[in-house]
Short mmCIF file of C-alpha atoms in Angstrom, two decimals:
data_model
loop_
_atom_site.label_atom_id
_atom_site.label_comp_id
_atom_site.label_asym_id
_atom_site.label_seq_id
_atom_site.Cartn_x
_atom_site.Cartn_y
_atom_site.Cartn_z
CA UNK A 1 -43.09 148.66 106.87
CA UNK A 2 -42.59 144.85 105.75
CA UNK A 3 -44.73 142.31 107.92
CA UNK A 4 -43.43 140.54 111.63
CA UNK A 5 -42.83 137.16 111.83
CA UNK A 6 -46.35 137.87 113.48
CA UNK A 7 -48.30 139.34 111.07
CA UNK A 8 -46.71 136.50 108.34
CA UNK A 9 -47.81 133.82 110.62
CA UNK A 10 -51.61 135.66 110.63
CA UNK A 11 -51.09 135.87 106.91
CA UNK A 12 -50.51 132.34 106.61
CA UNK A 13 -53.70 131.31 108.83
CA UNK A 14 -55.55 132.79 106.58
CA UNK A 15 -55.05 130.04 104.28
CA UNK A 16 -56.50 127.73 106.84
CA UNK A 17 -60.07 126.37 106.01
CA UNK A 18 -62.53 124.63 108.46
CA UNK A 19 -62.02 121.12 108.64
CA UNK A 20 -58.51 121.13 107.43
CA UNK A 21 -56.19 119.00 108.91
CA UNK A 22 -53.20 120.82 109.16
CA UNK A 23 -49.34 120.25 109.77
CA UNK A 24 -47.14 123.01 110.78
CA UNK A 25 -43.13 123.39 110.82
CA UNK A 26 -41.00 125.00 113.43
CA UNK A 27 -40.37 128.62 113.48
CA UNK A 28 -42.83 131.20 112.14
CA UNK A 29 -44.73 128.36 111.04
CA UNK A 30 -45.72 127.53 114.82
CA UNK A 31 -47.00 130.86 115.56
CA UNK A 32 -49.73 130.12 112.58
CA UNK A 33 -51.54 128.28 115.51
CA UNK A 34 -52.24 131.47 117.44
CA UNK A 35 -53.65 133.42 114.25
CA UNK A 36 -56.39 131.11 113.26
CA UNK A 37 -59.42 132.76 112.18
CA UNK A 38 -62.44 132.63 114.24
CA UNK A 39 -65.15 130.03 112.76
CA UNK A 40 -62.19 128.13 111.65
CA UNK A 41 -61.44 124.65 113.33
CA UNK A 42 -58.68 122.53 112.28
CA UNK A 43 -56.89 119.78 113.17
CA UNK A 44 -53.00 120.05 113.96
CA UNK A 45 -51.03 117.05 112.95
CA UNK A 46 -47.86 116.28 114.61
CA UNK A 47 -45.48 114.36 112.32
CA UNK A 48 -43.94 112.64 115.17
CA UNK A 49 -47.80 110.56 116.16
CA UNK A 50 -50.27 112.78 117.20
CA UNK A 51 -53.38 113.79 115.69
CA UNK A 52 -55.50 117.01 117.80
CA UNK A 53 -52.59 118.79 119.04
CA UNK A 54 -53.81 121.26 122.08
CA UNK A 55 -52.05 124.33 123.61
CA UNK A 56 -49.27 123.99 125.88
CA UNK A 57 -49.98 122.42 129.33
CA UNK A 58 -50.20 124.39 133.02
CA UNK A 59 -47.32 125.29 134.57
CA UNK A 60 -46.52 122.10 136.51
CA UNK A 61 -48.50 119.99 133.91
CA UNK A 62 -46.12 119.14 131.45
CA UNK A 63 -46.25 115.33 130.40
CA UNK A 64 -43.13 113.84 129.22
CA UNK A 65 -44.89 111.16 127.27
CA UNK A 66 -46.48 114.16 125.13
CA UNK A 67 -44.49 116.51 122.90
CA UNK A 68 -44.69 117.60 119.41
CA UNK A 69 -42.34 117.14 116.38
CA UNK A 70 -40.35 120.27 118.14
CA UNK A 71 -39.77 118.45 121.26
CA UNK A 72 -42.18 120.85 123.14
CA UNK A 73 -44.72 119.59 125.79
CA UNK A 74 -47.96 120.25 124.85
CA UNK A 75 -51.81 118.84 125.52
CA UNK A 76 -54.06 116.29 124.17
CA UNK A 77 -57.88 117.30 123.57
CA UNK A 78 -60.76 115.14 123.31
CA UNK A 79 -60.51 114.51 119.66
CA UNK A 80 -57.08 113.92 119.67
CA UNK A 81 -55.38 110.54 118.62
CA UNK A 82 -51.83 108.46 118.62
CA UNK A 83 -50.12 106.58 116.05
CA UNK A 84 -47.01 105.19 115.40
CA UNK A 85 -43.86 107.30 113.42
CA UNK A 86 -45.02 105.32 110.16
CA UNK A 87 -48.70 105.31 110.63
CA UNK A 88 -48.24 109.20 110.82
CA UNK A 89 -45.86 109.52 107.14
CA UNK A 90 -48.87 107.26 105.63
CA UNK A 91 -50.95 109.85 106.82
CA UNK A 92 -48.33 112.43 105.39
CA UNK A 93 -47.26 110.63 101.87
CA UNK A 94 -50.37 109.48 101.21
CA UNK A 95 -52.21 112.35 101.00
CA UNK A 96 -54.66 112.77 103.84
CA UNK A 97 -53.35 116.01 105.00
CA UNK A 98 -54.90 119.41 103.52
CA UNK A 99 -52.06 121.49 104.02
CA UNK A 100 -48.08 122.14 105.89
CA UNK A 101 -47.13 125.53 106.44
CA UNK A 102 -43.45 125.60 106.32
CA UNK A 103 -40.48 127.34 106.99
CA UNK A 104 -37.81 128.06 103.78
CA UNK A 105 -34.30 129.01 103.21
CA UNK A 106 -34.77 129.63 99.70
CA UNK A 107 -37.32 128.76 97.34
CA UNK A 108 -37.23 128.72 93.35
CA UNK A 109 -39.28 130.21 90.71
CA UNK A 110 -40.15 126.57 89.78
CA UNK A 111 -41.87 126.03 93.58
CA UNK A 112 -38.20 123.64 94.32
CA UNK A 113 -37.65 124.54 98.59
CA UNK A 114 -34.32 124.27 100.42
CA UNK A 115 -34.71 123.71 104.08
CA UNK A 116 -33.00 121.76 105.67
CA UNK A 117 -29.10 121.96 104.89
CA UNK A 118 -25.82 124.40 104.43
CA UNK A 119 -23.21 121.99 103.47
CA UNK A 120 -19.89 122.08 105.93
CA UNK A 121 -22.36 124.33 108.55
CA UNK A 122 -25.07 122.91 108.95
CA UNK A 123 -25.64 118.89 110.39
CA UNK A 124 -28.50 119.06 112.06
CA UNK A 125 -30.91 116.62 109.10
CA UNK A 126 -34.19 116.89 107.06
CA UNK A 127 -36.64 115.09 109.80
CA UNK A 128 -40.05 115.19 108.25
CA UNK A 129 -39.60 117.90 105.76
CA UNK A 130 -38.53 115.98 102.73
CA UNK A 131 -41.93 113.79 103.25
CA UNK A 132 -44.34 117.06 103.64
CA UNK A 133 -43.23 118.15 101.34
CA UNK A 134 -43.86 115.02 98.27
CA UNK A 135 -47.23 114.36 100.21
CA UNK A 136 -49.24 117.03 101.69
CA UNK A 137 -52.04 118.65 99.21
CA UNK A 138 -50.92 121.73 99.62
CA UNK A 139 -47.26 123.19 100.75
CA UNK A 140 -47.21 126.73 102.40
CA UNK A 141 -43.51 128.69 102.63
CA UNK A 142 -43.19 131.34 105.30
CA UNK A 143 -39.76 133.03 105.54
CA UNK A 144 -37.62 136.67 105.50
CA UNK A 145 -37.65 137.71 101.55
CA UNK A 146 -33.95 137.94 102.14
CA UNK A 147 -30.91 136.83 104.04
CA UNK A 148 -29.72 138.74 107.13
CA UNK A 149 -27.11 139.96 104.53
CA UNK A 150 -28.97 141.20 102.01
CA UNK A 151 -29.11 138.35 99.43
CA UNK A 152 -32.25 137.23 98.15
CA UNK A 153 -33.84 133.82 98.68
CA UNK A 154 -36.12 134.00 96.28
CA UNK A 155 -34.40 133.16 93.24
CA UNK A 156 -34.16 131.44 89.21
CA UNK A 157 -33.16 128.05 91.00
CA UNK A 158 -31.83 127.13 94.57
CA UNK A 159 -28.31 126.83 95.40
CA UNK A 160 -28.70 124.81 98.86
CA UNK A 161 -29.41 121.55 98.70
CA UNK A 162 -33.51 120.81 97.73
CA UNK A 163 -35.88 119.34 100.15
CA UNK A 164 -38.15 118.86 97.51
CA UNK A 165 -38.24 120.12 93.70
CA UNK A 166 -41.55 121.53 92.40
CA UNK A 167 -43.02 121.30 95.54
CA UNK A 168 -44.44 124.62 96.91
CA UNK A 169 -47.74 126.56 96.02
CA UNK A 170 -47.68 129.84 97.65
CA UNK A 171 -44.85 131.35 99.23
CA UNK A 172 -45.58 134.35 101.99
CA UNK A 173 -42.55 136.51 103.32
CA UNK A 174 -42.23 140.28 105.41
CA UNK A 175 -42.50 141.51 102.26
CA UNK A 176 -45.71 140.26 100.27
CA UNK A 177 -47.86 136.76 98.63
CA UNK A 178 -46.31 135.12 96.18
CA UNK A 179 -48.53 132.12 93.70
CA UNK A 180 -45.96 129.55 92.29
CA UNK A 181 -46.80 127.62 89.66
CA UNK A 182 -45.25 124.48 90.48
CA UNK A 183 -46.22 122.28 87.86
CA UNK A 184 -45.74 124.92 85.00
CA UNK A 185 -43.25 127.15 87.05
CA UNK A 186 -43.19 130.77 87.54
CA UNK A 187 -43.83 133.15 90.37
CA UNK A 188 -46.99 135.72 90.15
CA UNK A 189 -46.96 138.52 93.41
CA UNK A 190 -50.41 138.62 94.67
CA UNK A 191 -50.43 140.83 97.74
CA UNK A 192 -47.58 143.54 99.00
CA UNK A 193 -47.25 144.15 102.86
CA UNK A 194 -48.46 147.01 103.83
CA UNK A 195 -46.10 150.04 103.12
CA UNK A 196 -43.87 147.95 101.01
CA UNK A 197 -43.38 148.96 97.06
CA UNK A 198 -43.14 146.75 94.20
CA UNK A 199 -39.64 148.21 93.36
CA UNK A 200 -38.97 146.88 96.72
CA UNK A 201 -39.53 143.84 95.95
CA UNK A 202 -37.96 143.91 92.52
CA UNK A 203 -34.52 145.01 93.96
CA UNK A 204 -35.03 142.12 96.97
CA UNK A 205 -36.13 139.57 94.71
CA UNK A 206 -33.51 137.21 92.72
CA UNK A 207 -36.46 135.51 90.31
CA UNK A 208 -38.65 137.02 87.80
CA UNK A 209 -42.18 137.46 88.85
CA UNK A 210 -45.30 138.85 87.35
CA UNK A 211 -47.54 141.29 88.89
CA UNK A 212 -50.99 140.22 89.41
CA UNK A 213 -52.43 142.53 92.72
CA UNK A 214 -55.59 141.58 94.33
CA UNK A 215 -57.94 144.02 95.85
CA UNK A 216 -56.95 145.50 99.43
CA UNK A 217 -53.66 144.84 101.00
CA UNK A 218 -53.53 142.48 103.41
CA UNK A 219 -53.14 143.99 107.34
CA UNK B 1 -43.14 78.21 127.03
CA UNK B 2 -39.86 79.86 128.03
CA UNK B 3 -39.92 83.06 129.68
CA UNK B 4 -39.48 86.54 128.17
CA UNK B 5 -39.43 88.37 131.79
CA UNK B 6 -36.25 89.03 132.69
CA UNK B 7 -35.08 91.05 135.93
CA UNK B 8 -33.27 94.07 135.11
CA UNK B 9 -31.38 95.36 131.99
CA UNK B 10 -28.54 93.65 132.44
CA UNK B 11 -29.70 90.50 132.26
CA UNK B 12 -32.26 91.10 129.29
CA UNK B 13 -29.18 91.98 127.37
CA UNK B 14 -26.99 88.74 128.04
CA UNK B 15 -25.43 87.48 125.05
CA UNK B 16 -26.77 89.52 122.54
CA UNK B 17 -24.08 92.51 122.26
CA UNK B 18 -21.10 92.43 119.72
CA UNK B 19 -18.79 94.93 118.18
CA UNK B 20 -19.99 96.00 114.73
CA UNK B 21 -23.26 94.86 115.77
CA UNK B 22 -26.45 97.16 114.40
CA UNK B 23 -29.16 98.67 116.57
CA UNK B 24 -32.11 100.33 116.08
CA UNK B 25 -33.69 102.55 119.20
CA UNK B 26 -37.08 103.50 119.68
CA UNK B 27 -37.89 107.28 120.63
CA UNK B 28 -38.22 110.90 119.19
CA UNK B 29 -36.12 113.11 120.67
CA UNK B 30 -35.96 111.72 124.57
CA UNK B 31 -39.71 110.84 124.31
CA UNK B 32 -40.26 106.91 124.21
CA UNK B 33 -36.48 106.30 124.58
CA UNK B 34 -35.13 102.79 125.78
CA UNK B 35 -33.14 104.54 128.65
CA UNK B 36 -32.17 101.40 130.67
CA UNK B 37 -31.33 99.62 128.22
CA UNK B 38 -29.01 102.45 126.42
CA UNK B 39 -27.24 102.74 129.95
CA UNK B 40 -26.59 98.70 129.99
CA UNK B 41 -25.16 98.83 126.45
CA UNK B 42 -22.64 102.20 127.18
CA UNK B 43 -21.87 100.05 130.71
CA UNK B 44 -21.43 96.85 128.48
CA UNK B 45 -18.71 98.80 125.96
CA UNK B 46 -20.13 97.41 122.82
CA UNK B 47 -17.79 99.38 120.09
CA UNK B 48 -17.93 99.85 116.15
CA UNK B 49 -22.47 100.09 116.27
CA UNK B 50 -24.34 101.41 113.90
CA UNK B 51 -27.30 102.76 115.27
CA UNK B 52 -30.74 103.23 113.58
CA UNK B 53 -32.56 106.07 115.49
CA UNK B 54 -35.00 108.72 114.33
CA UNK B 55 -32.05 111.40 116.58
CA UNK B 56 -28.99 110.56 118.64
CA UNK B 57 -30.17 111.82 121.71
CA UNK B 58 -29.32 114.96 123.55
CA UNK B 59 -25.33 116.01 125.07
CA UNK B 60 -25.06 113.69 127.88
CA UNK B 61 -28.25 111.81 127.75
CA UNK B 62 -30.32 109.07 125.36
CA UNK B 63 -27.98 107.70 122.62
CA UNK B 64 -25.69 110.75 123.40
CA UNK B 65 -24.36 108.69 125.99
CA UNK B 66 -22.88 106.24 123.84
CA UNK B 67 -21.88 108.56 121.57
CA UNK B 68 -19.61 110.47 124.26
CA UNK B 69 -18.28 106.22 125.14
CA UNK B 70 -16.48 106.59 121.31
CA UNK B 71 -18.96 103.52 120.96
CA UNK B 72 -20.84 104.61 117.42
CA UNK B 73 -19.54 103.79 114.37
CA UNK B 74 -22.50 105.00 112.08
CA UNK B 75 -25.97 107.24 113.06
CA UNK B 76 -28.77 106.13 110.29
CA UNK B 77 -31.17 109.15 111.59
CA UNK B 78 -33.72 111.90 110.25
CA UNK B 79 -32.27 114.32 112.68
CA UNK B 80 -30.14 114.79 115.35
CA UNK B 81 -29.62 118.93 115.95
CA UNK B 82 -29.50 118.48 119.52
CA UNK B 83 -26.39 117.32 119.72
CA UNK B 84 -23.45 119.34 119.52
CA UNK B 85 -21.31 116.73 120.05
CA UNK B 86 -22.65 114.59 117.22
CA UNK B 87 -21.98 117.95 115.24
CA UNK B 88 -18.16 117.95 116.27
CA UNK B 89 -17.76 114.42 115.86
CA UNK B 90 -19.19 114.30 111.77
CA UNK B 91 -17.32 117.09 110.94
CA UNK B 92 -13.99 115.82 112.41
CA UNK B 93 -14.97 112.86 110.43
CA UNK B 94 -15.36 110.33 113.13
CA UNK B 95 -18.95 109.56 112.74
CA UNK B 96 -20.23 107.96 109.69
CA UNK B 97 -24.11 109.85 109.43
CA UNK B 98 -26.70 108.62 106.90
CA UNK B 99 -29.68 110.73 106.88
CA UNK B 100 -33.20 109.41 105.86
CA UNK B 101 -36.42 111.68 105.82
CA UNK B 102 -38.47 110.81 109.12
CA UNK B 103 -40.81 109.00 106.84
CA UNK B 104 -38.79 107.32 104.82
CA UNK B 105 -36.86 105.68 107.68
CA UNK B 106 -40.20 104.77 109.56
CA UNK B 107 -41.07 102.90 106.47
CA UNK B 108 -37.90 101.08 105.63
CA UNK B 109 -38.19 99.98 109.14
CA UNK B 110 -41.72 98.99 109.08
CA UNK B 111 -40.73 97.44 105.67
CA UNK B 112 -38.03 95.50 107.15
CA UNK B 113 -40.01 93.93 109.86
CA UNK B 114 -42.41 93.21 107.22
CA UNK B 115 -40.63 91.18 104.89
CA UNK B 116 -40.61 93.60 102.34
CA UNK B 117 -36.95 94.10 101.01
CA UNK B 118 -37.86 97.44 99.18
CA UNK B 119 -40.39 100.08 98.38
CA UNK B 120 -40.87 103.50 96.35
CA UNK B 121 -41.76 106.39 97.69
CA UNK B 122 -41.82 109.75 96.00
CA UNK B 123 -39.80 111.63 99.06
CA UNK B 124 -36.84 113.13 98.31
CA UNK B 125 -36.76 112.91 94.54
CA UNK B 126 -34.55 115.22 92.66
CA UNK B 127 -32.83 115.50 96.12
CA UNK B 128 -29.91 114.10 97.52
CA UNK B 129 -31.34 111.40 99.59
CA UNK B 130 -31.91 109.97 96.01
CA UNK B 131 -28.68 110.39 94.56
CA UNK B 132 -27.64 106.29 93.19
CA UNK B 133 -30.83 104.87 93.77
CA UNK B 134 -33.29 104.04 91.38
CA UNK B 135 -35.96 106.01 90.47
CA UNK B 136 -39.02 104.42 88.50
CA UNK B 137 -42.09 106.42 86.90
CA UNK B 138 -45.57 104.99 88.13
CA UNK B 139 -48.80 106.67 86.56
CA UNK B 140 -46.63 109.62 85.59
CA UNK B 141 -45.26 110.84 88.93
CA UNK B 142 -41.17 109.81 89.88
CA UNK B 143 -40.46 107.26 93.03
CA UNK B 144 -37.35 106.79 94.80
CA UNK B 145 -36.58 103.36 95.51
CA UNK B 146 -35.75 102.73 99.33
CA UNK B 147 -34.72 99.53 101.12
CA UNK B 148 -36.11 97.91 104.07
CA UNK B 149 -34.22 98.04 107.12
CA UNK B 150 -33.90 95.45 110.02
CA UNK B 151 -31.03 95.34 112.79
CA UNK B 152 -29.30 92.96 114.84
CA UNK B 153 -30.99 94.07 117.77
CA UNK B 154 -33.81 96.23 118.58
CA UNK B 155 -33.96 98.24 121.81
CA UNK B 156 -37.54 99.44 122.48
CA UNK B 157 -39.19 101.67 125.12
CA UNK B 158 -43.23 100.94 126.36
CA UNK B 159 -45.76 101.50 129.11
CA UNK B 160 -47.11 98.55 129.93
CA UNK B 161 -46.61 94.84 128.84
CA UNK B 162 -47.96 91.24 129.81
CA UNK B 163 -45.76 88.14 130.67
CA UNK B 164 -46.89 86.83 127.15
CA UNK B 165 -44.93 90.00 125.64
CA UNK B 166 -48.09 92.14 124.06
CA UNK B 167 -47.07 96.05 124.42
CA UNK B 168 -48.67 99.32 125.18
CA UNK B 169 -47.21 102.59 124.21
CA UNK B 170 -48.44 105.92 126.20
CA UNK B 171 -49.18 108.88 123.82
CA UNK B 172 -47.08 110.07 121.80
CA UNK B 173 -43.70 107.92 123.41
CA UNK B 174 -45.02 105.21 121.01
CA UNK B 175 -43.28 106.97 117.84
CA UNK B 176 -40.59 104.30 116.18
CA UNK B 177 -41.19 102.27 118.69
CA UNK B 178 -43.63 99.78 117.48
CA UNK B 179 -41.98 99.29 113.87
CA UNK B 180 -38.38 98.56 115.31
CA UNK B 181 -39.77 96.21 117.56
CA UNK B 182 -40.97 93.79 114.11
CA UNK B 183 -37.42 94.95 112.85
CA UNK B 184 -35.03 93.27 115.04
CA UNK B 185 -33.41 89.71 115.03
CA UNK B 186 -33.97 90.11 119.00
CA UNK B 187 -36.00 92.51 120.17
CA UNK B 188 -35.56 93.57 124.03
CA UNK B 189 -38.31 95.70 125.46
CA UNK B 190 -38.43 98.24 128.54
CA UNK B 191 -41.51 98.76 130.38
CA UNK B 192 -42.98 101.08 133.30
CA UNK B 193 -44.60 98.14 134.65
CA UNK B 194 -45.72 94.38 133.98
CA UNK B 195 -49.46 93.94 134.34
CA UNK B 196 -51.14 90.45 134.90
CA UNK B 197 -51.74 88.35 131.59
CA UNK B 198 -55.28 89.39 130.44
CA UNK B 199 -55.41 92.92 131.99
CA UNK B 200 -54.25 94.53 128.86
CA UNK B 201 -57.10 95.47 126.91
CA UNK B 202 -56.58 92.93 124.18
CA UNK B 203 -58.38 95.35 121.33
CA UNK B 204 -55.68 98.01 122.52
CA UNK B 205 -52.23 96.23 122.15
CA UNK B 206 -50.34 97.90 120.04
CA UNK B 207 -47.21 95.22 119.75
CA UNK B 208 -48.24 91.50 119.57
CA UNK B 209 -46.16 89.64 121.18
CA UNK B 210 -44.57 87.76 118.45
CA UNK B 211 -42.25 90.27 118.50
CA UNK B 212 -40.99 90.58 121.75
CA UNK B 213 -38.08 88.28 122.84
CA UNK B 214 -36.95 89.74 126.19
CA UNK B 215 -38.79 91.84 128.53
CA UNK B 216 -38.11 93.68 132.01
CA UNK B 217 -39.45 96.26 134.33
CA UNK B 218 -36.77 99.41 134.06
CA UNK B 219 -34.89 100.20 137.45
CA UNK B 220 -35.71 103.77 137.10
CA UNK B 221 -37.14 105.95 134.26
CA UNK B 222 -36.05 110.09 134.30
CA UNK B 223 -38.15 111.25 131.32
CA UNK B 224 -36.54 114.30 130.26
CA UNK B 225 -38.09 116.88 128.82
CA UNK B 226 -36.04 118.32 125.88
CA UNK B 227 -38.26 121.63 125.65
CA UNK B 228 -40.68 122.51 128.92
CA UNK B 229 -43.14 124.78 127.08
CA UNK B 230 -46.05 125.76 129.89
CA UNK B 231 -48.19 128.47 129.44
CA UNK B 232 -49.66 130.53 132.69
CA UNK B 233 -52.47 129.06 134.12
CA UNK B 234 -55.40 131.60 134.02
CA UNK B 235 -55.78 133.44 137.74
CA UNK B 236 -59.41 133.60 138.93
CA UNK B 237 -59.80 136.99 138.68
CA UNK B 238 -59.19 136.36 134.64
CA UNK B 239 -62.81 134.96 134.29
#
């Protein structure tokens, strides 16, 4: 049995370390907020000028002055801050924040991630991911190991359009952990989903990867 | 000293629109939007803009409404999926669209209401956005060079202001706002309310007033929400 979108997004939160300040994409990476380990207290940036994000707001509650980079309502807490749209990319490009967990449409053996466009479908834009991705310490990639058709999106090089080349460090999916060396390039499986075989992941996978298990498997 | 306080919209916009003219709008998503001031420009007709906005609004609402008027020429934007219209209207190819990375464009803007004509920045190399621009090596790492951007006009949403034209933004409705109000030629300003010269907190203004040219008190301020997320609130019998 490969992972949920659930038990990826607990995955992911375990890459989370107290004191981290933290900014996560739409999607799977959102649910990352309701996995995060006990003893562990981060801070939740959001891109659009927000610093301390809380949970979402009572029924009835809702502020329309207060949303997140998704355009959902949610809650300030006493910690919490506002900046402006480029106060928060300084923030971003320069460094200050630990880690983005991110969503993918494919990512390269080299750590290059598309996300954000399928020519002729897709018009929708890049918003903050392009800038994550060049400045945050660390880059996270949650996705499906493979298209609802079958086709892998793990692969030798990306065919969509890059949101950033060389850019991501550890790539988690339903089916396992991948490292990716993304100054020297190349892939190295760490941990298989429970249930799920490494011939699995061979016949799923479109890059070359080495093998390189640790301990337990991951619930 | 002449008065930036004008009485509605309308008025704050007086001889400032043109066709072909460029304008940059405060906001993410509907948060922080100018709305008043977006309805007296799709009243006013205004044709051929290009717009500078972080999104175009939603269907019907925000900068969509000037959309739907045939009124945009070109969307400079980081990302505008909630617009199906905007969709239909690039792909028929009668919308000019230039996308920027939500950083980059918060920069160029900051950079062009700072007097700084360019910058480098090391989003979106070896991507598209940096296809024909240059890219120089600093300390071993690659940089995209981006321009700074200013507009003919500015269009900007906050909470409070003083006659003298120093701003407060509310949470997190301050977003572009405070950059493309340094970025404009004229910048005309939307509040909730006018406060009496020396109320505001003068540690806490976010907007000098330099900046501001025109200001008024909006006739009436619906604050959609894009995406009403609640969660239950807890019974008593829960603790």
């Amino acid at each position: 049995m490969a992972w949920t979108r659930d038990q990826i997004a607990a995955r992911a939160a375990r890459e989370l370390q107290d004191g981290f300040y933290v900014n996560l994409g739409i999607g799977i990476p959102t649910l990352v907020a309701n996995h995060i380990p006990p003893g562990v207290t981060v801070t939740l940036q959001s891109e659009n000028g927000m610093l301390g994000m809380g949970p979402f707001p009572y029924e009835g509650e809702a502020d329309p002055d207060l949303i997140n980079a998704g355009k959902q309502t949610i809650t300030e807490l006493d910690s919490s801050s506002y900046f402006s749209s480029a106060d928060s990319f300084a923030m971003i490009r320069g460094g200050h924040i630990n880690l983005s967990i991110l969503g993918g449409m494919q990512v390269s053996a080299s750590g290059d991630l598309a996300n954000w466009t399928v020519p002729g479908k897709m018009v929708k834009g890049m918003g903050g991911a392009m800038d994550l991705v060049a400045g945050v310490r660390r880059i996270v990639v949650v996705m499906e190991h493979v298209e609802k058709s079958g086709a892998p999106k793990l692969l030798p090089a990306c065919t969509l359009p890059l949101t950033g080349k060389g850019v991501v460090d550890l790539l988690i999916t339903d089916l396992g952990v991948f490292d990716i060396d993304r100054k020297g390039g190349g892939v190295t499986l760490r941990e298989l989903a429970a249930g799920v075989t490494l011939d699995e992941v061979k016949a799923k996978t479109g890059a070359s990867f080495k093998v390189a298990l640790q301990g337990a498997e991951a619930a | 000293m002449v008065s930036k306080v004008f009485k509605d919209s309308t008025s704050a916009l007086e001889g400032l629109l043109f066709d072909g003219m460029t304008i940059m709008a405060g906001g993410f998503g509907l948060c922080g939007i100018p709305e008043n001031l977006i309805a007296a420009i799709r009243e006013a007709g205004v044709r051929n803009l290009t717009v500078i906005s972080n999104n175009c609004g939603i269907d019907g609402f925000g900068l969509g409404v000037l959309l739907a008027g045939g009124q945009i020429k070109k969307m400079i934007s980081s990302y505008v999926g909630e617009n199906k219209l905007f969709e239909q209207l690039y792909l028929a190819g009668e919308l000019e669209l230039e996308f920027n990375p939500q950083g980059t464009l918060a920069e160029r803007i900051r950079a062009g209401g700072a007097g700084i004509p360019a910058f480098y920045t090391r989003t979106g190399v070896g991507t598209l956005v940096a296809e024909g621009k240059e890219v120089r090596n600093f300390d071993g790492e690659d940089y995209v060079m981006e321009r700074g951007l200013t507009a003919d006009l500015s269009i900007i949403k906050a909470w409070k202001a003083d006659a003298a034209g120093n701003l407060a933004y509310r949470k997190t409705a301050r977003n572009f706002n405070p950059m493309m109000a340094t970025a404009g030629k004229v910048t005309v300003v939307e509040v909730e309310s006018i406060v009496p010269t020396g109320s505001l907190d003068k540690d806490a203004i976010h907007t000098p007033g330099v900046y501001v040219d025109r200001l008024f008190v909006g006739a009436h301020f619906e604050k959609r929400i894009e995406q009403l997320t609640t969660r239950p609130r807890p019974t008593a019998a829960a603790h």
